[in-house]
Coordinates of C-alpha atoms and ligand atoms in Angstrom, one line a residue:
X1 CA 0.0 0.0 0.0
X2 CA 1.1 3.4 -1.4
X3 CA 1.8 6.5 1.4
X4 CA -1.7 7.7 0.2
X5 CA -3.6 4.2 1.2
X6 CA -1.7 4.6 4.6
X7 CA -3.6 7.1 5.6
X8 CA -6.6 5.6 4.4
X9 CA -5.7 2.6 6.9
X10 CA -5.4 4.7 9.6
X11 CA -8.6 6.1 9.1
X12 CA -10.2 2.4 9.3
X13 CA -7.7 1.7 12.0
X14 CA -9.4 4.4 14.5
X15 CA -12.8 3.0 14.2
X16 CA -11.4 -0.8 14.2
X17 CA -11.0 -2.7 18.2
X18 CA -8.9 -5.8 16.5
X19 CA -6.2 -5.6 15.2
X20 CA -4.6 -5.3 11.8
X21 CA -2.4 -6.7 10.0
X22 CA 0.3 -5.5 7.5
X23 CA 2.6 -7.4 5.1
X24 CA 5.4 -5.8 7.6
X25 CA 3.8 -6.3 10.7
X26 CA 4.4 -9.3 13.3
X27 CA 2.0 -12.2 12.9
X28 CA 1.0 -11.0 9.3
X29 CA 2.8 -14.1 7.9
X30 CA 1.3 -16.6 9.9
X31 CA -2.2 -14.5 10.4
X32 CA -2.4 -15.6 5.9
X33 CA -1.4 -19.0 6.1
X34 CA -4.3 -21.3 6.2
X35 CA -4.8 -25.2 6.4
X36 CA -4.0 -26.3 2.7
X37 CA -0.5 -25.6 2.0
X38 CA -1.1 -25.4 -1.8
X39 CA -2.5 -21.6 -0.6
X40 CA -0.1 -18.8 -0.5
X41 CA -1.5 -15.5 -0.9
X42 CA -0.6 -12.4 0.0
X43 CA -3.3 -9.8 1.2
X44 CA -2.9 -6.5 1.2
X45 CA -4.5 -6.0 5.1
X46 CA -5.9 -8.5 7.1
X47 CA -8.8 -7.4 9.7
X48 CA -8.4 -9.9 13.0
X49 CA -12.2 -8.8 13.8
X50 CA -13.2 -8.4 17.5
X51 CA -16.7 -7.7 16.9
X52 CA -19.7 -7.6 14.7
X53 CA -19.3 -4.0 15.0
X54 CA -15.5 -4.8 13.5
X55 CA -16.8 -6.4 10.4
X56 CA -19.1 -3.8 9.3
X57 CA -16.2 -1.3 9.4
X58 CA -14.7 -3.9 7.1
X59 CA -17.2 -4.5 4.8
X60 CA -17.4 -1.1 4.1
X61 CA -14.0 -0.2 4.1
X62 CA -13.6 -2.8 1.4
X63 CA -16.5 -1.7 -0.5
X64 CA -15.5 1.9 -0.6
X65 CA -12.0 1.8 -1.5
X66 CA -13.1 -1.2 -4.2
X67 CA -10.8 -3.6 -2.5
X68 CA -11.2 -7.5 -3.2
X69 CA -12.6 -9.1 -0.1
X70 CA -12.4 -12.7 1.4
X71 CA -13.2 -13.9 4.6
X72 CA -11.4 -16.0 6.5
X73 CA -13.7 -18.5 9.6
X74 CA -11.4 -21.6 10.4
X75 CA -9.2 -21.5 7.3
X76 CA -10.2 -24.7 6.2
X77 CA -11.5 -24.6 3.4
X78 CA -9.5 -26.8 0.4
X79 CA -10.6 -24.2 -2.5
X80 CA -8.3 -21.3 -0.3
X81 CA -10.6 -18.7 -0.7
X82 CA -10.4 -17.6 2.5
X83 CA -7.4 -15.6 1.5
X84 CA -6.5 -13.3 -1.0
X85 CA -3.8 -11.7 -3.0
X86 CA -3.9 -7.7 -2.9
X87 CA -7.1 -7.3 -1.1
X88 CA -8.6 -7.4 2.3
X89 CA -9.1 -10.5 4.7
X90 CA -11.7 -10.5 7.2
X91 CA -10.3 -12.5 9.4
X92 CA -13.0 -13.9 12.1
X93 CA -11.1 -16.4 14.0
X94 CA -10.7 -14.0 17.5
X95 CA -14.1 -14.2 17.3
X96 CA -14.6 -17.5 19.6
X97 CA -17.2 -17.0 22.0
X98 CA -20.2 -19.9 22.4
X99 CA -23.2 -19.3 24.3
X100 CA -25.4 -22.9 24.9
X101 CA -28.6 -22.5 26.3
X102 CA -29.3 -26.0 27.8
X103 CA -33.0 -25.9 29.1
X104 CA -33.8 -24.7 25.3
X105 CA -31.1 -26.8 24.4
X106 CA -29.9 -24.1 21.8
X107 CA -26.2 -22.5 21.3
X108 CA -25.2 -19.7 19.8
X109 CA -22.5 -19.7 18.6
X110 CA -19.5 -16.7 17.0
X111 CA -18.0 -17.7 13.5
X112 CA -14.4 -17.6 14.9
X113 CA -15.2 -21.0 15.8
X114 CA -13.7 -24.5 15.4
X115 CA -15.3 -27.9 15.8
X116 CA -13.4 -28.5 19.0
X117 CA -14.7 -25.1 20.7
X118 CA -18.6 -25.9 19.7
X119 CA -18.3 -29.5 20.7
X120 CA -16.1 -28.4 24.1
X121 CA -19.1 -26.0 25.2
X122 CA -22.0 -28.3 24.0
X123 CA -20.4 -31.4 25.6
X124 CA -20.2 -29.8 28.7
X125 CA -24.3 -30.1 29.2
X126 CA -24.2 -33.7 27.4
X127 CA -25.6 -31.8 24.2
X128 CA -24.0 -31.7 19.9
X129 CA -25.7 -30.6 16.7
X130 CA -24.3 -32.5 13.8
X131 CA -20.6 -31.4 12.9
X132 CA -17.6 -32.6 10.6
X133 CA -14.9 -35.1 11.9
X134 CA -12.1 -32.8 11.8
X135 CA -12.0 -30.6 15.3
X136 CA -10.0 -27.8 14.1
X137 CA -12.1 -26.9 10.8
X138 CA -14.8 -23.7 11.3
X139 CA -17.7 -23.8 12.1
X140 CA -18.9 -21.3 9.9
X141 CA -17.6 -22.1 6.5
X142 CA -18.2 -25.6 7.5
X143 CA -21.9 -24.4 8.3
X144 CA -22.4 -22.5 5.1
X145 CA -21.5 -25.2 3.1
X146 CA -24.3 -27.4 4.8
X147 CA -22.3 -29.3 7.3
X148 CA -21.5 -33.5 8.0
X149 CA -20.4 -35.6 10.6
X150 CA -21.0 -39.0 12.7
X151 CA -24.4 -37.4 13.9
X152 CA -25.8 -36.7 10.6
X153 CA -27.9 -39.6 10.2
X154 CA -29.1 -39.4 13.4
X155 CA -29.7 -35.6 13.4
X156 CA -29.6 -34.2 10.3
X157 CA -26.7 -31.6 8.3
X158 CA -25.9 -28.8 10.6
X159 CA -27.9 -26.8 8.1
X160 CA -30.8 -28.5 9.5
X161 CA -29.9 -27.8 12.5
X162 CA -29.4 -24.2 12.2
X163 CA -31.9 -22.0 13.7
X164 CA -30.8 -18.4 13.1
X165 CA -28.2 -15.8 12.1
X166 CA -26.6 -13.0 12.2
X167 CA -25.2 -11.3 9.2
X168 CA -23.5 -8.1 7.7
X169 CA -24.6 -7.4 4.4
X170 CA -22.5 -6.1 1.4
X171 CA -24.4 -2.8 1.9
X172 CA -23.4 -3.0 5.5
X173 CA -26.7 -3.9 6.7
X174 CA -26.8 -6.0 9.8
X175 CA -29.6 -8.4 9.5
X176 CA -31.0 -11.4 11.3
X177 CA -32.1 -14.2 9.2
X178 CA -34.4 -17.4 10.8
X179 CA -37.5 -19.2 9.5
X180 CA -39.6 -16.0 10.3
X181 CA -37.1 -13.1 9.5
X182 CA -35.5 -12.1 6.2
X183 CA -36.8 -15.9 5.3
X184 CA -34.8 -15.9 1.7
X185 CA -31.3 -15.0 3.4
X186 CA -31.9 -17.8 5.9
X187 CA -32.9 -20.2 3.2
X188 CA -29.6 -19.1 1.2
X189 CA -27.5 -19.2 3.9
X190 CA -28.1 -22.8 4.6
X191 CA -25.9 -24.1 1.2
X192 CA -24.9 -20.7 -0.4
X193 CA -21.5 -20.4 1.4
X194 CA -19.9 -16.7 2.2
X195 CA -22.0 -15.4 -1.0
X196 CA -25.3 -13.6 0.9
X197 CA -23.2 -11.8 3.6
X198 CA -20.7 -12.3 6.6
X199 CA -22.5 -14.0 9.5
X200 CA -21.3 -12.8 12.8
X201 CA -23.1 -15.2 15.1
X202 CA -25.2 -18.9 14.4
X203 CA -27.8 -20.0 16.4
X204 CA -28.0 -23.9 16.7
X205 CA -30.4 -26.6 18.1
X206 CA -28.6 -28.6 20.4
X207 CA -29.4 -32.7 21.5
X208 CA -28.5 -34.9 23.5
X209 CA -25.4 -37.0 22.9
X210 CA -23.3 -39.6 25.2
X211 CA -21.4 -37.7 26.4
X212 CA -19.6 -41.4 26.1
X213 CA -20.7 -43.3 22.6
X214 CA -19.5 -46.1 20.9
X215 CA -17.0 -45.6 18.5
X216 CA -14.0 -47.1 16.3
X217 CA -12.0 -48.5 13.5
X218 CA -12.1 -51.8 11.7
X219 CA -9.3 -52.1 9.2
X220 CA -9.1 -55.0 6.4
X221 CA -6.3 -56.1 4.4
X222 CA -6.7 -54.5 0.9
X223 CA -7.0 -57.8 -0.8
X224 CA -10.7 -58.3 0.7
X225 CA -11.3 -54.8 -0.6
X226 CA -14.3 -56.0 -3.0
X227 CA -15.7 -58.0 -0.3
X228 CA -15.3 -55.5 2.4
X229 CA -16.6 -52.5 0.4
X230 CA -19.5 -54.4 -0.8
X231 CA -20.6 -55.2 2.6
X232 CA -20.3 -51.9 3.4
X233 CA -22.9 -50.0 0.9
X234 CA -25.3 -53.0 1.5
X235 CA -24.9 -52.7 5.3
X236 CA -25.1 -48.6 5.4
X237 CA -28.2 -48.2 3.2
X238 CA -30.3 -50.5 6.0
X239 CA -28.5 -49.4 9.1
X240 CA -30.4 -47.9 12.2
X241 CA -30.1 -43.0 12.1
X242 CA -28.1 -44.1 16.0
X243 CA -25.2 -45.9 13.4
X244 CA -22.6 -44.1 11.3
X245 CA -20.1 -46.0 9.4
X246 CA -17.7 -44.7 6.8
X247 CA -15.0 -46.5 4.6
X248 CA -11.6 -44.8 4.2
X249 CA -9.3 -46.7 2.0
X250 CA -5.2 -45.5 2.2
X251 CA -2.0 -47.0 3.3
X252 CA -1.9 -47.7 6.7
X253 CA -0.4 -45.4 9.6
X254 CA 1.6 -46.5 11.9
X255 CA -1.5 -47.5 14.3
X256 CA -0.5 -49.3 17.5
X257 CA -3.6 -51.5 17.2
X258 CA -2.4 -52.7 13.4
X259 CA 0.8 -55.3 13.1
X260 CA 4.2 -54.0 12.2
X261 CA 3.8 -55.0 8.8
X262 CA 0.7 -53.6 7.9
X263 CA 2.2 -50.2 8.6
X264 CA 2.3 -48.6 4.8
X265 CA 0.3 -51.4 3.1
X266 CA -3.0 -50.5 1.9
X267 CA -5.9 -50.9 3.8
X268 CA -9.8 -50.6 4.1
X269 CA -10.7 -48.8 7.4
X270 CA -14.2 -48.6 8.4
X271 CA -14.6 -45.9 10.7
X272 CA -17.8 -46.2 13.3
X273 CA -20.2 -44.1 15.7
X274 CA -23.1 -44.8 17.4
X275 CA -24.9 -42.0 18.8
X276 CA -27.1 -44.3 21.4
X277 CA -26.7 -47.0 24.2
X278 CA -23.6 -48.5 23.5
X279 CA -25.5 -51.9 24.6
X280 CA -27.2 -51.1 21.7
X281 CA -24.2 -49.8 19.2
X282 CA -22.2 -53.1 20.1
X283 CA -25.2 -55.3 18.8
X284 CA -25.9 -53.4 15.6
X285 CA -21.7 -53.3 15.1
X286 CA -21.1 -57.3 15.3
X287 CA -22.2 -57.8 11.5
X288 CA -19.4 -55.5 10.3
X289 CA -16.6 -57.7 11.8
X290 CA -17.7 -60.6 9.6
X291 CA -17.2 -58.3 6.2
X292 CA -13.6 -60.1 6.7
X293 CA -10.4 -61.2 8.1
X294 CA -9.4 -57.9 9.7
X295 CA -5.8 -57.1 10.5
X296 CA -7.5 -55.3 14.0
X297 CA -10.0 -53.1 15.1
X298 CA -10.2 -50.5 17.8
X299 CA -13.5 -50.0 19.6
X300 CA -14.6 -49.0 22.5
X301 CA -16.5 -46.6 24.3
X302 CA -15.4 -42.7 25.2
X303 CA -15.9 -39.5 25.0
X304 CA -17.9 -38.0 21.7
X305 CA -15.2 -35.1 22.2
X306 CA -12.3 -37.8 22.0
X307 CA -13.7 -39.2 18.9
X308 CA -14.2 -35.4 17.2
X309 CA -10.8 -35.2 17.4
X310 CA -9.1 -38.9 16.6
X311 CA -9.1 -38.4 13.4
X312 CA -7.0 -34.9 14.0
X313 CA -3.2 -36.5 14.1
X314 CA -3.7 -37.1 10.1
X315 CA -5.1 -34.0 8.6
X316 CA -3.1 -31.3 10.4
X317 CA -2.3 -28.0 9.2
X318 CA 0.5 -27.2 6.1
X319 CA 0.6 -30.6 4.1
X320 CA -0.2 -29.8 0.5
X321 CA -3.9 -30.9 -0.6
X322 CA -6.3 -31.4 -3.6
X323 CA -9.4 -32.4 -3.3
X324 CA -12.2 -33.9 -5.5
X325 CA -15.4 -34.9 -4.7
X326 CA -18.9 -36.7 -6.2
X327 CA -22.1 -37.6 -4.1
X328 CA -23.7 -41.2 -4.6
X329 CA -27.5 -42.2 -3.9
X330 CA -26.5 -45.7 -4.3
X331 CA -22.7 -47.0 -4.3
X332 CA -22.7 -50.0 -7.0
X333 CA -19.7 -52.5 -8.3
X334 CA -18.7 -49.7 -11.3
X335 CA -17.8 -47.0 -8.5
X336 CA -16.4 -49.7 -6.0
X337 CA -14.2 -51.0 -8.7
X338 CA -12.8 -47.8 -9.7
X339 CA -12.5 -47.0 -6.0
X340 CA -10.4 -49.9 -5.8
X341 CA -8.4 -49.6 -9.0
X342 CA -7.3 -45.8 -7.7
X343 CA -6.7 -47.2 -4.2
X344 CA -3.7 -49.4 -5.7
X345 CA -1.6 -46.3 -6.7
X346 CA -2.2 -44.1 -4.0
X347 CA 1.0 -41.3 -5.2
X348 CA 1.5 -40.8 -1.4
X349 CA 1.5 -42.2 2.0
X350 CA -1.1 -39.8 3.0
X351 CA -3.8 -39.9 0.0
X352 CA -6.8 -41.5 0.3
X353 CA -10.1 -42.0 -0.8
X354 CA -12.6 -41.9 1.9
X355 CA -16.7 -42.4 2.0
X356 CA -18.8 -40.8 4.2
X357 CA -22.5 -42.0 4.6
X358 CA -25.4 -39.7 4.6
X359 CA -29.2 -40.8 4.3
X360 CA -30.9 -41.0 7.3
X361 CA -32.3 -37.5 8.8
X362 CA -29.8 -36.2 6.4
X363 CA -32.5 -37.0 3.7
X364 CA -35.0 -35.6 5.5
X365 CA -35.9 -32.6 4.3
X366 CA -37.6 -32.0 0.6
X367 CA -34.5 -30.9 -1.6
X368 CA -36.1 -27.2 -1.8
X369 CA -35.9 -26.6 2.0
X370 CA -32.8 -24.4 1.5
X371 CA -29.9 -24.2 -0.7
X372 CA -28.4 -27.1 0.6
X373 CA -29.9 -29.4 -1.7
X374 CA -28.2 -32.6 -1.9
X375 CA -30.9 -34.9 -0.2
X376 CA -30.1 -37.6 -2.2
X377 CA -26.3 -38.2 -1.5
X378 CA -26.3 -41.2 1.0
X379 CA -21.9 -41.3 0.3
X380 CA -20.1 -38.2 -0.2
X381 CA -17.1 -39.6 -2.0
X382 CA -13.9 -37.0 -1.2
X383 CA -10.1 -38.3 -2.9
X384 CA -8.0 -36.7 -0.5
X385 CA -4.5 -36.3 -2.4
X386 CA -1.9 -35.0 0.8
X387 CA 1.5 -35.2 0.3
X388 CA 4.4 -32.9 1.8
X389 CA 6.2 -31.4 -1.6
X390 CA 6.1 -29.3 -4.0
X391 CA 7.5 -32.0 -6.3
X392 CA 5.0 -33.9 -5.6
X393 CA 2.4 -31.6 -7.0
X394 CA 2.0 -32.8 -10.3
X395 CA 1.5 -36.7 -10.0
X396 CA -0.8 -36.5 -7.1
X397 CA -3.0 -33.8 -8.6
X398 CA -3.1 -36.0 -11.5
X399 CA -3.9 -39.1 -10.0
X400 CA -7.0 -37.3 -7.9
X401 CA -8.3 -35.9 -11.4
X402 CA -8.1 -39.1 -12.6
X403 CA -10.0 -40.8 -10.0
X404 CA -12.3 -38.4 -10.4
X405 CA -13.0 -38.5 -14.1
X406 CA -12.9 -42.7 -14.0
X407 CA -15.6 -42.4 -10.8
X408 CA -18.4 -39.7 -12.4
X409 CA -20.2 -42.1 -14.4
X410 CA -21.4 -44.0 -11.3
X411 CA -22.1 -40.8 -9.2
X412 CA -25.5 -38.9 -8.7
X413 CA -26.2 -35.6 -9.0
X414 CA -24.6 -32.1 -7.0
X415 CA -21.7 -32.1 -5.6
X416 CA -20.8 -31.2 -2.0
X417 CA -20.0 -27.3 -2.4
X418 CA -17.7 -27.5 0.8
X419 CA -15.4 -30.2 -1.0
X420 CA -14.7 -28.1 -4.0
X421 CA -11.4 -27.3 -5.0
X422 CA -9.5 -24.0 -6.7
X423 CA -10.3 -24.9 -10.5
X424 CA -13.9 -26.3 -9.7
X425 CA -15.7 -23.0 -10.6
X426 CA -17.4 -24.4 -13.4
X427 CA -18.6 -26.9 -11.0
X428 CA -21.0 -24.3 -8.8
X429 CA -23.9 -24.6 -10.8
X430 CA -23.4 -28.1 -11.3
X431 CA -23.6 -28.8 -7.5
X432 CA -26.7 -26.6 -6.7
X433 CA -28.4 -28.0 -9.2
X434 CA -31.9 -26.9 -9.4
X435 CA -31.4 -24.6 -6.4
X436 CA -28.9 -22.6 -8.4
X437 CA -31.5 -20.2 -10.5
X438 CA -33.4 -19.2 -7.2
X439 CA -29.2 -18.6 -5.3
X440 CA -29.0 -16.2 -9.1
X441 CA -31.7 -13.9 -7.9
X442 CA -30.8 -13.8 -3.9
X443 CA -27.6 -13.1 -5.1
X444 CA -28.8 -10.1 -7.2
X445 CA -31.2 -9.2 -4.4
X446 CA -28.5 -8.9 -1.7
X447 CA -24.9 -8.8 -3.5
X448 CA -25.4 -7.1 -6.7
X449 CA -21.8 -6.1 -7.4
X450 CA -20.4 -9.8 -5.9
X451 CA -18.5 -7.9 -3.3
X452 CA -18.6 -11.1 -1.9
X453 CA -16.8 -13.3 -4.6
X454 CA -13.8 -15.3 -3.0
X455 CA -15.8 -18.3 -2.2
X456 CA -17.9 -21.1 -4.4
X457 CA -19.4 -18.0 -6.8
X458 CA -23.0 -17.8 -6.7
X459 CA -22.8 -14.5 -9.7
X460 CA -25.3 -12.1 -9.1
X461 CA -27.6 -11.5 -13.0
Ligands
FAD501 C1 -9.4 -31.8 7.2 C2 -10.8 -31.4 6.8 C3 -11.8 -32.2 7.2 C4 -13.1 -31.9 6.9 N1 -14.2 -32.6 7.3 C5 -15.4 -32.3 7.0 C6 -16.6 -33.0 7.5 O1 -16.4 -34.0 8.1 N2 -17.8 -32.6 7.1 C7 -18.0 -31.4 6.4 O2 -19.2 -31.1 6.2 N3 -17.0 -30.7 5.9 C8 -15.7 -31.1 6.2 N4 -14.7 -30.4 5.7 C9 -14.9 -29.3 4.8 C10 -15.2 -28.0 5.5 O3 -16.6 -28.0 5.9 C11 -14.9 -26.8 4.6 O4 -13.6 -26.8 4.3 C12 -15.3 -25.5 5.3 O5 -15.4 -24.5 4.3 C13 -14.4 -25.1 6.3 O6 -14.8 -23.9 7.0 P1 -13.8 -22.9 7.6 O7 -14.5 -21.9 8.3 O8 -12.7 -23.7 8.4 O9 -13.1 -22.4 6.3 P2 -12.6 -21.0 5.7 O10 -11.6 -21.4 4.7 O11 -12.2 -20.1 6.8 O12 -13.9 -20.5 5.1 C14 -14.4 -21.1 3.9 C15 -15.3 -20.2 3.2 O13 -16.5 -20.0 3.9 C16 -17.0 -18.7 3.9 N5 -17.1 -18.2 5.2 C17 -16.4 -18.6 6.3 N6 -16.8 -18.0 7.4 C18 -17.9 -17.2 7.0 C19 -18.8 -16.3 7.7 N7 -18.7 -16.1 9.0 N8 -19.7 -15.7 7.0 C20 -19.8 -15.9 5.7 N9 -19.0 -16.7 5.0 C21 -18.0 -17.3 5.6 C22 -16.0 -17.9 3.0 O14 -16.5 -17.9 1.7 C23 -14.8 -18.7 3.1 O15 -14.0 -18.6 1.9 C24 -13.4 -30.7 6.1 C25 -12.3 -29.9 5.7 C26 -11.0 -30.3 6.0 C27 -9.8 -29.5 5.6

């Protein structure tokens, strides 16, 4: 920034309570760097906001000096728009504060939030609402999206779960948005990402869960792959809502529960949680140890919390990813057999191709509710390509698109917006399917000039 934008900062600095950052200042280096290391962007300021109050300054600060604007909740997301080069970051993650009502059984709930804080607060009264499996993602852009975890046959996307919000409009605006007020916002924001406006506060129903469930990991050898997978989608489209099982095939970690030699051989994992009596959960379980000869399981009971974050150890922070995702209604031998194909030459010791199950409560509501309209993916298929260098990027890249191109014929329609990578533009429309005309025209309503256009871009007519 020129002398002349300097005192323009200042200006926005004097009616600003966080703190911001500039190329030269402490923290600004770390402050841009976000989960996926394939992102590295330079902004030209990045806003830590304190407050509500702090992101309307923003907004309009970005607006008026026609500066590109992303916004930044957990810095999870694969597609790195939470970052940008030359513009303005609103940066939400001091923003941490949860509130949980648990006679109403309701929590509100600020958009600096990760998994792990929501789940910490909730937990505390015995109460979740349906989350991802990763603790340290947001829980906004994970929210916006339209939000999956172990409870989302049981209790719906998070979406559905999502009772109100706060937001700061392009204009500046600050509106609340529920069932009853500003109804098309609310229906937009539930599936239309960071396009509508910059929410500042979520209000979720809460439930009642464990606080102790069952939970676990079978894994197989990789030659009983067919077998195993084949169990798996017969099994998972009959299962109890209480049961969540997903398949991740990959090489195996080093596990203490696997043998020695397994360690680096591929493997099918089937990953477990039942969100009821684990009387029950052990029962309902027993069938999936017969899919095969495994090489060893671990399952037991503890606490939800523990479980929210097992998976933690293997998707931290600065490994290089792409992503690529389809939904199923139905997996059948065409997509297991490619899954299996792609699983023999995995580029890296850390890709994988993973499927999580839907259906359930998930399905529940009409695919119109809200723009989340997916109701028919019982398996989000994601290939996870994760490797450590740059030299790397090529052949793993390559090997996901592949995957990817070999799998489509057998998937269904839309595509999970929140799985979406960098070059997947051409994919928005694709994945809101009929929902996308009606996102046009909210879009137009509330963000005619796309102010708000580093995300998954709904454009405005
Ligand atoms: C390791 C890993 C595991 C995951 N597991 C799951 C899973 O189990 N289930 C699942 O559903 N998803 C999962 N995801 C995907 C995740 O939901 C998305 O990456 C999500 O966008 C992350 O949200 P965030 O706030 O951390 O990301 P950010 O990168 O900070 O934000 C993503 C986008 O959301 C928008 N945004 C963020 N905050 C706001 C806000 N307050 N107001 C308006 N717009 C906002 C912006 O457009 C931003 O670019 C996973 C991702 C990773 C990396």
């Amino acid at each position: 920034m020129n002398q002349l934008q300097q005192a323009k900062i200042d200006e926005f600095k004097a009616h600003f309570r966080g703190n911001l950052l500039h190329p030269r200042d402490a923290g600004y280096d770390e402050a841009r760097q976000i989960w996926n290391a394939m992102i590295d962007r330079r902004p030209a300021l990045i806003a830590r906001c304190a407050s509500p109050e702090d992101v309307v300054q923003a907004v309009g600060f970005a607006r008026k000096h026609s500066l590109l604007l992303s916004i930044r909740g957990g810095g999870h997301n694969i597609a790195g728009n939470a970052v940008c080069d030359d513009g303005l970051v609103i940066d939400l993650s001091p923003m941490k504060g949860v509130q949980v009502d648990p006679k109403a059984r309701r929590a509100t709930v600020e958009p600096g939030c990760t998994l792990a804080d929501f789940d910490a607060a909730a937990q505390a009264h015995g109460l979740a609402t349906p989350l991802g499996i990763n603790s340290t993602t947001g829980v906004a852009g994970l929210t916006l999206g339209g939000g999956f975890g172990w409870l989302s046959r049981k209790h719906g996307m998070t979406v559905d779960n999502l009772l109100s919000a706060d937001v700061v409009m392009a204009d500046g605006r600050q509106l609340h948005a529920s069932e009853t007020e500003n109804e098309d916002l609310f229906w937009g924001l539930r599936g239309g990402g960071g396009n509508f406006g910059i929410v500042t506060r979520f209000e979720f129903q809460l439930h009642p869960v464990g606080p102790d469930v069952l939970t676990g990991l079978i894994a197989f050898p990789f030659g009983q792959a067919k077998s195993v997978i084949t169990q798996f989608a017969r099994f998972t489209e009959t299962m109890p809502h209480e049961l969540n099982v997903w398949m991740v095939t990959r090489k195996a970690p080093p596990l203490p529960f696997l043998p020695g030699d397994v360690h680096g051989k591929e493997i099918v994992v089937l990953a477990l949680c039942h969100a009821g009596d684990p009387t029950e959960g052990r029962k309902l379980i027993e069938p999936l140890r017969r899919f095969g000869t495994a090489h060893g399981e671990h399952i037991g009971v503890q606490p939800y919390t523990a479980w929210q974050q097992a998976f933690d150890p293997l998707l931290t922070k600065g490994a290089r990813n792409y992503w690529k995702s389809h939904n199923f209604s139905r997996l059948n031998d065409g997509a297991i057999d490619t899954i299996i194909e792609y699983a023999g030459k995995l580029p890296s010791p850390q890709c994988e191709i993973f499927v999580g199950t839907l259906g359930g409560q998930a399905a529940r509501a009409a695919p119109d509710a809200m723009a989340y309209s997916s109701r028919d993916a019982n398996y989000v298929m994601n290939v996870h390509g994760r490797w450590e260098s740059a030299s790397e990027d090529e052949r793993c890249v390559a090997w996901a698109r592949e995957f990817f191109a070999r799998s489509q014929p057998f998937a269904s329609g839309g595509a999970y917006i929140n799985f979406l990578t960098q070059d997947e533009a051409d994919r928005v429309a694709f994945a809101y399917g009929a929902m996308y005309d009606r996102l046009v025209k909210l879009k137009t309503k509330y963000d005619p000039t796309n102010l708000f256009r580093m995300n998954q871009n709904i454009k405005p007519a």
